[in-house]
Short mmCIF file of C-alpha atoms in Angstrom, two decimals:
data_model
loop_
_atom_site.label_atom_id
_atom_site.label_comp_id
_atom_site.label_asym_id
_atom_site.label_seq_id
_atom_site.Cartn_x
_atom_site.Cartn_y
_atom_site.Cartn_z
CA MET A 5 0.00 0.00 0.00
CA THR A 6 1.40 3.36 -1.04
CA ALA A 7 -1.53 5.73 -0.52
CA VAL A 8 -4.94 6.09 1.13
CA ARG A 9 -7.56 8.33 -0.47
CA GLU A 10 -11.07 9.27 0.57
CA ASN A 11 -13.46 7.82 -2.02
CA GLY A 12 -10.70 8.03 -4.59
CA GLY A 13 -10.34 11.77 -4.06
CA PRO A 14 -8.36 13.71 -1.43
CA LEU A 15 -5.14 12.09 -0.27
CA LEU A 16 -5.30 11.02 3.37
CA ALA A 17 -1.85 9.45 3.63
CA SER A 18 0.99 8.19 1.48
CA TYR A 19 3.63 5.63 2.46
CA GLY A 20 7.14 4.83 1.34
CA ASP A 21 8.89 1.48 1.81
CA GLU A 22 12.45 0.40 1.02
CA ASP A 23 13.63 -2.77 -0.70
CA LEU A 24 13.45 -4.86 2.49
CA GLY A 25 9.81 -3.88 2.98
CA ARG A 26 10.49 -1.62 5.93
CA ARG A 27 8.49 1.59 6.24
CA VAL A 28 10.70 4.63 5.66
CA SER A 29 8.17 7.44 5.33
CA ARG A 30 4.58 8.42 5.98
CA THR A 31 3.03 11.67 4.79
CA LEU A 32 -0.45 12.75 5.84
CA GLY A 33 -2.84 14.84 3.83
CA ASN A 34 -2.19 17.91 5.96
CA GLY A 35 1.51 17.83 5.07
CA THR A 36 2.91 16.39 8.27
CA SER A 37 5.36 13.56 7.73
CA THR A 38 7.23 10.87 9.63
CA GLY A 39 10.53 9.29 8.61
CA TYR A 40 12.02 6.03 9.85
CA GLY A 41 15.60 4.72 9.90
CA TYR A 42 16.93 1.25 10.78
CA ASP A 43 20.15 -0.56 11.53
CA GLY A 44 21.36 -3.83 10.02
CA ALA A 45 19.20 -5.81 12.46
CA SER A 46 16.05 -3.93 11.34
CA ARG A 47 15.84 -2.11 14.64
CA LEU A 48 14.42 1.40 14.59
CA THR A 49 17.29 3.85 15.05
CA ALA A 50 15.75 7.12 13.82
CA LEU A 51 12.27 8.59 13.99
CA THR A 52 11.74 12.01 12.43
CA LEU A 53 8.54 14.04 12.83
CA ASN A 54 7.92 17.11 10.65
CA GLY A 55 4.99 19.49 10.66
CA GLY A 56 2.69 21.05 13.19
CA GLY A 57 5.32 23.58 14.23
CA GLN A 58 7.05 21.07 16.50
CA PRO A 59 9.54 19.02 14.45
CA ASN A 60 11.47 16.37 16.29
CA ALA A 61 14.16 13.82 15.54
CA ALA A 62 14.59 10.86 17.86
CA ALA A 63 17.60 8.55 17.81
CA PHE A 64 17.72 5.15 19.51
CA ASP A 65 20.69 3.05 20.66
CA TYR A 66 20.53 -0.59 21.68
CA ASN A 67 22.48 -2.91 23.94
CA PRO A 68 23.76 -6.35 22.82
CA ALA A 69 20.46 -7.91 23.96
CA GLY A 70 18.52 -5.74 21.51
CA GLN A 71 16.96 -3.59 24.21
CA ILE A 72 16.72 0.19 23.87
CA ALA A 73 19.59 1.60 25.93
CA SER A 74 19.14 5.28 25.15
CA ARG A 75 16.90 7.74 23.32
CA THR A 76 17.94 11.19 22.19
CA LEU A 77 15.43 13.90 21.18
CA SER A 78 16.11 17.08 19.24
CA ASN A 79 13.05 18.87 20.64
CA ASP A 80 12.59 19.10 24.41
CA ALA A 81 8.85 19.60 23.93
CA TYR A 82 8.62 15.86 23.34
CA GLY A 83 10.55 15.01 26.48
CA TRP A 84 8.86 13.35 29.45
CA ALA A 85 8.92 15.61 32.51
CA GLY A 86 7.14 13.30 34.92
CA ALA A 87 10.24 12.10 36.74
CA VAL A 88 11.14 13.53 40.15
CA ASN A 89 14.24 13.28 42.29
CA ALA A 90 14.04 10.89 45.23
CA ASP A 91 16.36 9.96 48.07
CA ARG A 92 15.36 6.54 49.36
CA ALA A 93 17.57 4.09 51.21
CA SER A 94 17.13 0.44 50.20
CA ALA A 95 18.50 -2.81 51.56
CA VAL A 96 19.09 -6.00 49.57
CA ASN A 97 19.69 -9.51 50.94
CA GLY A 98 21.88 -12.31 49.62
CA LEU A 99 19.10 -13.46 47.28
CA ASN A 100 19.13 -10.05 45.56
CA ARG A 101 15.71 -9.20 46.98
CA TYR A 102 14.78 -5.91 48.59
CA THR A 103 14.29 -6.25 52.32
CA ALA A 104 13.53 -2.55 52.72
CA SER A 105 12.93 0.41 50.46
CA GLY A 106 12.46 3.57 52.45
CA ALA A 107 9.58 2.89 54.86
CA VAL A 108 8.35 -0.08 52.81
CA VAL A 109 9.31 -3.55 54.02
CA PRO A 110 8.53 -6.14 51.31
CA THR A 111 7.68 -9.73 52.20
CA TYR A 112 8.12 -12.86 50.08
CA ASP A 113 6.81 -16.42 50.01
CA GLY A 114 8.94 -19.56 50.06
CA ARG A 115 9.37 -19.41 46.29
CA GLY A 116 10.67 -15.86 46.32
CA ASN A 117 7.48 -14.24 45.06
CA LEU A 118 6.67 -10.79 46.41
CA THR A 119 3.58 -11.13 48.64
CA ALA A 120 3.25 -7.67 50.19
CA ALA A 121 4.78 -4.21 49.85
CA GLY A 122 3.53 -0.79 50.87
CA GLY A 123 -0.06 -1.82 51.53
CA ALA A 124 -0.37 -3.93 48.37
CA SER A 125 -0.70 -7.71 48.59
CA TYR A 126 -0.12 -10.36 45.92
CA LEU A 127 -1.23 -13.96 45.44
CA TYR A 128 0.26 -16.70 43.25
CA ASN A 129 -0.93 -20.07 42.00
CA GLY A 130 0.95 -23.35 42.02
CA LYS A 131 2.74 -22.40 38.81
CA ASN A 132 4.12 -19.18 40.31
CA GLN A 133 1.78 -17.09 38.17
CA LEU A 134 0.33 -13.96 39.72
CA SER A 135 -3.27 -14.83 40.61
CA GLY A 136 -4.39 -11.89 42.73
CA ALA A 137 -3.52 -8.34 43.77
CA ASN A 138 -5.64 -6.08 45.97
CA GLY A 139 -9.02 -7.48 44.96
CA THR A 140 -8.09 -8.17 41.34
CA TYR A 141 -7.87 -11.85 40.38
CA LEU A 142 -6.17 -13.37 37.35
CA TYR A 143 -6.96 -16.73 35.75
CA TYR A 144 -4.95 -18.65 33.16
CA ASP A 145 -5.76 -21.30 30.57
CA ALA A 146 -4.10 -24.70 30.32
CA ALA A 147 -1.29 -23.23 28.22
CA GLY A 148 -0.45 -20.70 30.94
CA ARG A 149 -1.84 -17.71 29.05
CA LEU A 150 -3.81 -15.03 30.88
CA ASP A 151 -7.45 -15.87 30.22
CA GLN A 152 -9.55 -13.77 32.58
CA VAL A 153 -9.23 -10.82 34.97
CA THR A 154 -11.88 -10.03 37.58
CA GLN A 155 -12.20 -7.31 40.21
CA SER A 156 -14.36 -7.48 43.32
CA ASN A 157 -16.16 -4.20 42.63
CA LEU A 158 -16.83 -4.59 38.92
CA VAL A 159 -19.03 -6.63 36.61
CA PHE A 160 -17.48 -8.83 33.93
CA SER A 161 -18.72 -10.55 30.80
CA HIS A 162 -18.54 -14.34 30.75
CA ASN A 163 -19.36 -14.76 27.07
CA ALA A 164 -23.16 -15.07 27.14
CA ARG A 165 -23.96 -13.31 30.43
CA MET A 166 -22.62 -10.87 32.99
CA TYR A 167 -21.11 -11.86 36.34
CA SER A 168 -20.73 -9.74 39.48
CA PRO A 169 -17.90 -10.83 41.81
CA THR A 170 -19.31 -8.54 44.51
CA LEU A 171 -22.66 -10.35 44.56
CA GLY A 172 -21.04 -13.66 43.73
CA CYS A 173 -23.56 -14.47 41.03
CA PHE A 174 -24.55 -13.99 37.42
CA LEU A 175 -26.79 -11.06 36.57
CA GLN A 176 -28.66 -12.97 33.86
CA ALA A 177 -30.24 -16.36 33.50
CA ASP A 178 -28.26 -19.16 31.89
CA PRO A 179 -29.02 -18.90 28.15
CA ILE A 180 -28.84 -22.70 27.92
CA GLY A 181 -31.84 -22.84 30.22
CA ILE A 182 -33.01 -25.68 32.44
CA THR A 183 -33.33 -28.84 30.39
CA ARG A 184 -35.98 -30.35 32.67
CA ARG A 185 -39.01 -28.74 34.26
CA PRO A 186 -38.05 -27.21 37.62
CA SER A 187 -39.91 -27.67 40.88
CA ARG A 188 -40.00 -25.17 43.74
CA PRO A 189 -39.74 -26.35 47.36
CA PRO A 190 -42.54 -25.18 49.69
CA ARG A 191 -42.01 -21.73 51.22
CA ARG A 192 -38.78 -21.33 49.22
CA PRO A 193 -39.78 -19.28 46.18
CA GLU A 194 -36.23 -18.06 45.76
CA ARG A 195 -34.86 -21.55 45.15
CA SER A 196 -35.51 -23.63 42.05
CA ILE A 197 -34.39 -27.25 41.80
CA ALA A 198 -34.23 -28.96 38.43
CA TRP A 199 -35.16 -32.62 38.33
CA GLY A 200 -31.77 -33.27 36.80
CA GLY A 201 -30.12 -32.15 40.03
CA ARG A 202 -29.14 -28.63 39.02
CA ALA A 203 -30.07 -25.90 41.48
CA PHE A 204 -30.33 -22.17 40.97
CA HIS A 205 -30.30 -19.88 43.99
CA CYS A 206 -31.63 -16.39 43.28
CA ARG A 207 -31.31 -13.33 45.45
CA ARG A 208 -32.07 -9.69 44.74
CA GLY A 209 -33.10 -10.69 41.28
CA MET A 210 -29.72 -12.26 40.60
CA SER A 211 -28.95 -15.90 39.96
CA ARG A 212 -26.04 -18.15 40.78
CA ARG A 213 -25.58 -21.53 39.21
CA TYR A 214 -24.31 -24.43 41.32
#
C-alpha cells in the first residue's frame, strides 16, 4: 500500500517502503510527515517528525540484547517531565531481593514471590503465576496464558452473560436454560431445583448456578 484516499479523491496518507519492505516514510494529507531509519538488524534507530510547528528527531541506541539503551530527542517539547528526584535508602539480601525500600518492608513467600509491599498484597498459583492483587484476580488457561481478569467491585462478561464478583452471582439467566421442568420447594420461592439435580439460587433478582 502506497496511498490512502477518501473515495478516490483527497489524499489522506501516502507511504514509502524500502527494498526490504520496511516503512521509511509516511506523509499525511495535511503535510505532516514521519521518517524512519533502521540498523542492520532492522531495529528502529531514527524517527523524524515534521509538521505542526514542532519538528522532532529521535535517535535510539541498543544494547547487545537488543533492548533500547538510550533515546535522544532534538526537541525538548517531546521530552517526558514526569520524573522527580528521590532519596530513598534500600537494603538487599543475599538473594538479591529488597528487604527494605524507604519505609516499605517487602515480604516474600517460600518461592521468592513478592507477597506484600507498601499496603499492596499479591497472590500466586501453584505455577508461580500472579493470581491476585488487591481485589483483582487473574486466571490462566491450560497453556499458561492469561485468560480472565476479575475485580471485586466490577461486573465482567462471561461470554453469554454478565457476572458480578461482589454479589457472587450472574446477573442474567443461563441462556442454555433448564433442560428439565423445575420444581420449587414449599415456602422457598427463591430456590428452584431442576429434576436433573441442578439448582439455581436467586437473590435480589440475581442468579447463581451451582
